[in-house]
CSV table of C-alpha atoms in Angstrom, one decimal:
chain,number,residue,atom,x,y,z
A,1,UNK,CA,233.3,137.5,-45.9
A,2,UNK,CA,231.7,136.0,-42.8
A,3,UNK,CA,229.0,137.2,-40.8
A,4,UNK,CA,230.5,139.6,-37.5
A,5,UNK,CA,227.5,138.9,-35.7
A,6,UNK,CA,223.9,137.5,-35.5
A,7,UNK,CA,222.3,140.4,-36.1
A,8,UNK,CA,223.5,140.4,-39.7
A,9,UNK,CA,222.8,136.3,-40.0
A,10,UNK,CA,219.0,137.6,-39.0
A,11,UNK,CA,218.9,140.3,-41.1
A,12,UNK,CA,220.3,138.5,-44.7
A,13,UNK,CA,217.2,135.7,-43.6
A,14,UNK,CA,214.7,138.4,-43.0
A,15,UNK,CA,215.1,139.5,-46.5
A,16,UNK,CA,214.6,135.7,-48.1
A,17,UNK,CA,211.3,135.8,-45.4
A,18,UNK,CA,209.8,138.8,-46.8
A,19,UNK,CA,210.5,137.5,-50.9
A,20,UNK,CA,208.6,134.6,-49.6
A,21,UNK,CA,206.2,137.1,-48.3
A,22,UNK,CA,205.7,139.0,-51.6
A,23,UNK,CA,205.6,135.6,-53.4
A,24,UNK,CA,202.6,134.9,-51.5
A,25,UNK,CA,201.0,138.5,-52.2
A,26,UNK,CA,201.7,138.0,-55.9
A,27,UNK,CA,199.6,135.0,-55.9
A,28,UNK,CA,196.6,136.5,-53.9
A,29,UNK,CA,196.6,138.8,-56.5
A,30,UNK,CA,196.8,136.5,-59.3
A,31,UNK,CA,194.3,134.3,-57.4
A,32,UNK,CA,191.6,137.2,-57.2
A,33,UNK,CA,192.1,138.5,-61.0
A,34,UNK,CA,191.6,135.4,-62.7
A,35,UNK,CA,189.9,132.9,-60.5
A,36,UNK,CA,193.3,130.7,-59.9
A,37,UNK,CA,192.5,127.2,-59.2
A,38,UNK,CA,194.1,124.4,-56.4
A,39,UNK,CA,196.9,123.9,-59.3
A,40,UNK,CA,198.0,127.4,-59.6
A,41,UNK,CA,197.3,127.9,-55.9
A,42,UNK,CA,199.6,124.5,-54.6
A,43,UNK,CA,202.0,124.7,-57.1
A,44,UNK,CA,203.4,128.8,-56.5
A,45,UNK,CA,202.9,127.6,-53.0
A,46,UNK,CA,205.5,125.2,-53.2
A,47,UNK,CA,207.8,127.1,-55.1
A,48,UNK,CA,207.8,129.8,-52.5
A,49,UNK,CA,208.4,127.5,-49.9
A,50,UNK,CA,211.0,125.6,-52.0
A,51,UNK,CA,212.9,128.7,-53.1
A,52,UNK,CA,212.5,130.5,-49.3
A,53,UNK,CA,214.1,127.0,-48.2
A,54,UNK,CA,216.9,126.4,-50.6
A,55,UNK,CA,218.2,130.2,-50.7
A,56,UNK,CA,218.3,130.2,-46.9
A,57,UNK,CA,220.3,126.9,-46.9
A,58,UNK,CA,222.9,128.5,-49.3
A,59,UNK,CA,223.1,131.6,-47.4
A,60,UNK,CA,223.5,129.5,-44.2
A,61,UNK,CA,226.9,128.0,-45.7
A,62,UNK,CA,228.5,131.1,-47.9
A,63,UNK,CA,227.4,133.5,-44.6
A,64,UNK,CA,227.6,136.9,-46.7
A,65,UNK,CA,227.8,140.3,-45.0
A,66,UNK,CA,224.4,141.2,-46.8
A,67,UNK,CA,222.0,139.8,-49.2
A,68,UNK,CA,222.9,142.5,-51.7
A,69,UNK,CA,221.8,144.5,-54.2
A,70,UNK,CA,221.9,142.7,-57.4
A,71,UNK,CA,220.6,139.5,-55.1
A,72,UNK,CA,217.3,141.5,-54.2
A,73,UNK,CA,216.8,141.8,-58.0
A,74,UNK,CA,217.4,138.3,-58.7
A,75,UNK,CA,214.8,137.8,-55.8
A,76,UNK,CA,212.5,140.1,-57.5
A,77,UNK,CA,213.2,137.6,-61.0
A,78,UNK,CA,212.5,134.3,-59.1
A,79,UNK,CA,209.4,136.1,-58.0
A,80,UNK,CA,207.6,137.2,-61.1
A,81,UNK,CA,208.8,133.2,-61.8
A,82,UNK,CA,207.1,132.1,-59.2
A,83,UNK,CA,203.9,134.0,-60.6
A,84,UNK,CA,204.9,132.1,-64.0
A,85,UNK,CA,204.9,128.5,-62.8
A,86,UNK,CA,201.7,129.3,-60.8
A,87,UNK,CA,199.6,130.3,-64.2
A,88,UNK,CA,201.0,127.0,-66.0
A,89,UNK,CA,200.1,125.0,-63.6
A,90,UNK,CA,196.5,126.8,-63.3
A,91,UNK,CA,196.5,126.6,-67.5
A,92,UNK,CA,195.8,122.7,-67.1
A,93,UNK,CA,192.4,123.3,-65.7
A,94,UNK,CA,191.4,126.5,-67.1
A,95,UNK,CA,192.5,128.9,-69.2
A,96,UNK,CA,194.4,132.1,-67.8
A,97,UNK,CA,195.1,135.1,-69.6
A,98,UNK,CA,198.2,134.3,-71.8
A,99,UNK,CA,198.8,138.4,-72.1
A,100,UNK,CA,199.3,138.0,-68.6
A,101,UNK,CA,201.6,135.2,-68.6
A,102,UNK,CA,203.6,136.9,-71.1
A,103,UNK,CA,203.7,140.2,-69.2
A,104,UNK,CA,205.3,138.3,-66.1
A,105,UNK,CA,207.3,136.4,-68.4
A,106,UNK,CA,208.6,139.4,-70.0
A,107,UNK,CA,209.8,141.5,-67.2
A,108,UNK,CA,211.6,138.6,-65.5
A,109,UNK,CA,213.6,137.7,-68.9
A,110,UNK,CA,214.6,141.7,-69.2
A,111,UNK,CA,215.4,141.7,-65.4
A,112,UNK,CA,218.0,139.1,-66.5
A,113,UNK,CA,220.3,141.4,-67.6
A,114,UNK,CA,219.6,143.9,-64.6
A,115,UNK,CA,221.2,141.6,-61.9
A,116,UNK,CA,225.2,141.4,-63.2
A,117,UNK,CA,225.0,144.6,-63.9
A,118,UNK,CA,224.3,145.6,-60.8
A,119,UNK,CA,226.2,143.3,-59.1
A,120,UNK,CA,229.6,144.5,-61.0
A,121,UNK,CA,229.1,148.2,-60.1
A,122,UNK,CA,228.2,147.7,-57.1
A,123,UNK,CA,231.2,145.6,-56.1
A,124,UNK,CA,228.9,142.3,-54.9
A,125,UNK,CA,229.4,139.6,-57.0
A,126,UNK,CA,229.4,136.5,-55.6
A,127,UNK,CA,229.7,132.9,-56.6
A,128,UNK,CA,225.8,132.5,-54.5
A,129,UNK,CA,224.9,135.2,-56.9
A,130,UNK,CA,225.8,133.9,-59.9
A,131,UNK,CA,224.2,130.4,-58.7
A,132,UNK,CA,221.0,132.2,-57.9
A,133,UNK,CA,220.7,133.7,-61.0
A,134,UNK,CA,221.5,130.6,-63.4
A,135,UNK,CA,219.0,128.7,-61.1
A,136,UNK,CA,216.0,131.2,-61.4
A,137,UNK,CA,216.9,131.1,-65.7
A,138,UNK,CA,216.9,127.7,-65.5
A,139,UNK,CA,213.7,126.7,-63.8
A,140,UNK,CA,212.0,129.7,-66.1
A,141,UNK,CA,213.4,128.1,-69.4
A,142,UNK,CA,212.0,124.4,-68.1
A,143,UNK,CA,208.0,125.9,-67.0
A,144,UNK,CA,208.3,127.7,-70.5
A,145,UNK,CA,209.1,125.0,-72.0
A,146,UNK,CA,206.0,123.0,-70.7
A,147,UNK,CA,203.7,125.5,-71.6
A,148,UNK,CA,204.9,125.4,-74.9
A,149,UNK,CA,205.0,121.7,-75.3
A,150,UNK,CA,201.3,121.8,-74.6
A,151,UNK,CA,201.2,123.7,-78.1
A,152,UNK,CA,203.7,121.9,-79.9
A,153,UNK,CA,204.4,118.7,-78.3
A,154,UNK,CA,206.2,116.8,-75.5
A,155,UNK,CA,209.6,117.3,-77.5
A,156,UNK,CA,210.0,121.2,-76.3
A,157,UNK,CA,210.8,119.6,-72.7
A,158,UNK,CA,213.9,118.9,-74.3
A,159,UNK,CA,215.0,122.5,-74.0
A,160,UNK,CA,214.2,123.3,-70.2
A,161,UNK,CA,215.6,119.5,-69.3
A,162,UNK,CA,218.6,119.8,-71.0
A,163,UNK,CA,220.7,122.1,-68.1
A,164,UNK,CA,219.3,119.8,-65.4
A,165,UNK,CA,220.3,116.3,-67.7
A,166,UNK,CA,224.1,117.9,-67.6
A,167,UNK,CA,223.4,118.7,-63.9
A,168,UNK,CA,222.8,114.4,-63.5
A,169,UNK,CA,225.7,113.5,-66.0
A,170,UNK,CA,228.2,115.6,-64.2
A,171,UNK,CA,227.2,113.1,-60.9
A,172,UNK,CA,228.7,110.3,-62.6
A,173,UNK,CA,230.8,112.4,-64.8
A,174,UNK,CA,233.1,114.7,-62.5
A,175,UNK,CA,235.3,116.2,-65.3
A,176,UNK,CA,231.8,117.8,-66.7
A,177,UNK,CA,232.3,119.9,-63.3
A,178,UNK,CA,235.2,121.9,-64.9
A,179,UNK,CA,235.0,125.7,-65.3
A,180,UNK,CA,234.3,126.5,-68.6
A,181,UNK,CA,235.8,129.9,-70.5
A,182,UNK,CA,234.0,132.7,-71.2
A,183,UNK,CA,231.5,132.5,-74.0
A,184,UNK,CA,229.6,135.1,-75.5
A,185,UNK,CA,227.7,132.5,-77.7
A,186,UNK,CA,227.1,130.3,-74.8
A,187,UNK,CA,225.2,133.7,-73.2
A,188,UNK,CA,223.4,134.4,-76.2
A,189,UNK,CA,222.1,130.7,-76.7
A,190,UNK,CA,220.8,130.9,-73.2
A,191,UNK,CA,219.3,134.3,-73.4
A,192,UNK,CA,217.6,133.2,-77.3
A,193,UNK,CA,216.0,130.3,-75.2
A,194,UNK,CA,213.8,132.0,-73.1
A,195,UNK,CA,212.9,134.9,-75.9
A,196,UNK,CA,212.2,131.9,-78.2
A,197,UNK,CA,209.7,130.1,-75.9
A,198,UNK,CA,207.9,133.7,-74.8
A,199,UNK,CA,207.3,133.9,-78.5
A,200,UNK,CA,206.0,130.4,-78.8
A,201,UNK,CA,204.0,130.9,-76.0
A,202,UNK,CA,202.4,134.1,-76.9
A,203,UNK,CA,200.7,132.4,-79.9
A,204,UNK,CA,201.3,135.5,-81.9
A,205,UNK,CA,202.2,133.7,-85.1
A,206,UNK,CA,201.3,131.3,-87.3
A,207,UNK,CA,201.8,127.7,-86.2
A,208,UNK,CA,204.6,126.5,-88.6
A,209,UNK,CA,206.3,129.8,-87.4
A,210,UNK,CA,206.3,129.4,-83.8
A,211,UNK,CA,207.3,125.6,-84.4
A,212,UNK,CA,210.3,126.7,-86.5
A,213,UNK,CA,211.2,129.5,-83.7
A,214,UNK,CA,211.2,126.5,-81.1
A,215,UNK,CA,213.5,124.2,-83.6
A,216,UNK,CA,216.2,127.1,-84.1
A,217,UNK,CA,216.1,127.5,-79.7
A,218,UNK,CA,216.5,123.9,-79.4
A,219,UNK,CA,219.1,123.5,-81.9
A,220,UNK,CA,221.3,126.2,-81.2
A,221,UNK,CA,221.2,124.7,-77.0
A,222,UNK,CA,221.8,121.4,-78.6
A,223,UNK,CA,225.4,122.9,-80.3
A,224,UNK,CA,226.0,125.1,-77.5
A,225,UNK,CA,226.1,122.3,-74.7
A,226,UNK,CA,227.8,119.8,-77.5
A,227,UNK,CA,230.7,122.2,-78.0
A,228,UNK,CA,231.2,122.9,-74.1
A,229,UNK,CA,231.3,119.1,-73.6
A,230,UNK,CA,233.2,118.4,-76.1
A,231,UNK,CA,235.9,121.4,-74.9
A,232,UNK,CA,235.4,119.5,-71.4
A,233,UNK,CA,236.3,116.2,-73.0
A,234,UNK,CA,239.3,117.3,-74.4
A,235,UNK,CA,240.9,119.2,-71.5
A,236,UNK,CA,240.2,116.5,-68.8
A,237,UNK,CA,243.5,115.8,-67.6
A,238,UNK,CA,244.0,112.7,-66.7
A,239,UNK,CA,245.8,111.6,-63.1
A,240,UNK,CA,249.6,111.8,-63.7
A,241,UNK,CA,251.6,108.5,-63.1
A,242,UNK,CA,253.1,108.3,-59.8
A,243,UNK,CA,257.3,108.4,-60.1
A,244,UNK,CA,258.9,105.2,-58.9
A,245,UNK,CA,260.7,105.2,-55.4
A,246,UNK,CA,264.1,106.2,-55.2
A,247,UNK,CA,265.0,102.9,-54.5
A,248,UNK,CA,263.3,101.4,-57.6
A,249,UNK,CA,264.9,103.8,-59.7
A,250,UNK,CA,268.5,102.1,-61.8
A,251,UNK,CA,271.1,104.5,-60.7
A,252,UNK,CA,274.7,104.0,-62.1
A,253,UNK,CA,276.1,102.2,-59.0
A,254,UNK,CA,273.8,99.5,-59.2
A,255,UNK,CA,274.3,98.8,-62.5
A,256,UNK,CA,277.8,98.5,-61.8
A,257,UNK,CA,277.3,96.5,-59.2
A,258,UNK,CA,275.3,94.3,-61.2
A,259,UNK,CA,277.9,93.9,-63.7
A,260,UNK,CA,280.2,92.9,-61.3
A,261,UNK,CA,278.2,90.3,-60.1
A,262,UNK,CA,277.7,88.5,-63.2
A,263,UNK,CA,281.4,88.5,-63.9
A,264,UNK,CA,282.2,87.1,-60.6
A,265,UNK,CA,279.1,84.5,-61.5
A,266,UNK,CA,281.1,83.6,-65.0
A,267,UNK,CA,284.6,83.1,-63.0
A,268,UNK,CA,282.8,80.6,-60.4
A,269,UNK,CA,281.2,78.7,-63.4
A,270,UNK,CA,284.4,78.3,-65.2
């Protein structure tokens, strides 16, 4: 529904100003625990700014009555994110507490399944929402999966790339666009994704076990996204042939006319 007046407009962007706001809190505290360094510091900078500035944007153009319930919670999600990306940045110059990392981690991944619920008895779900929420998943599943390839190698990025590498394809791809049906596996792929990497990333068990946790992740993403491409494949429909004019079209009269002609034709011969 669109905004009455710009008193609303002001209000739904106050709220995106004061997640920033928090954002920004969170990492003074983070800052003054453990000694967070330029890295951490510049890089949950940016993502507060990024995430202030790309929200606002979306709430420009969709113009909801409110920012929402199961939104704020989502907000709270890509904050605690925010806290995330800052500490794996800041763990490639020193060492911050991983129980820490894990805690944030934690609480955003359960949060995850806070948001729709709230959104469906409250009566406010939106397409925005659902994009906010796939967007803060995503970008948690891709700084997971480079702390964990610090562990286990460069080959974990395939699991947080993967979602944005279907995001390029479907440029040059349109019929990847397509809605897709519900799926209960596809959901519980994406939610063993994040579980999977918090694991990894805990370091709470042996080496060979967190790299087999990170294989089963990866593989079961890699069938997941194969199956919905392939179901995207093989319902593109292809542009229907356009009918020939009326004019075009052999109608009975013409072809007796066209008889006639060629009989007429064989008398003037003969």
């Amino acid at each position: 529904m669109a905004l009455n007046n710009t008193y609303e407009a002001r209000l739904v962007q106050q709220e995106t100003a004061v997640g920033a706001g928090v954002q920004i809190l969170l990492l003074a505290l983070l800052g003054t625990a453990i000694g967070m360094g330029p890295a951490g510091w510049l890089t949950g900078l940016a993502f507060a700014i990024a995430t202030w500035a790309v929200l606002s944007r979306a709430l420009h153009r969709s113009r909801p009555r409110s920012f929402g319930p199961a939104n704020r919670v989502t907000l709270g999600r890509a904050i605690l994110v925010g806290g995330v990306t800052a500490l794996v940045a800041d763990s490639f110059e020193s060492s911050p507490p991983v129980t820490l990392l894990v805690g944030l981690t934690a609480v955003a991944l359960i949060l995850d399944g806070v948001d729709g619920k709230v959104a469906r008895r409250t009566g406010t779900s939106t397409a925005l929402g659902a994009r906010f929420d796939m967007e803060v998943d995503a970008f948690l599943i891709l700084v997971l999966s480079v702390y964990v390839s610090t562990q286990l190698g460069p080959w974990v990025l395939l699991i947080g790339g993967m979602r944005y590498a279907f995001v390029a394809a479907a440029k040059a791809a349109p019929w990847l666009n397509a809605p897709l049906p519900h799926s209960m596996a596809r959901k519980t792929v994406a939610a063993m994704q994040g579980i999977c990497l918090l694991l990894a990333g805990a370091d709470l068990l042996p080496h060979l076990a967190n790299l087999g946790v990170v294989l089963l992740a990866l593989g079961s993403l890699v069938w997941s996204f194969g199956r919905d491409v392939v179901w995207l494949w093989r319902n593109a429909r292809p542009a229907a042939p356009m009918p020939l004019p009326m004019e075009l079209e052999p109608t009975e009269a013409s072809m007796e006319a066209s008889v006639e002609g060629i009989e007429m034709l064989e008398l003037a011969v003969r």
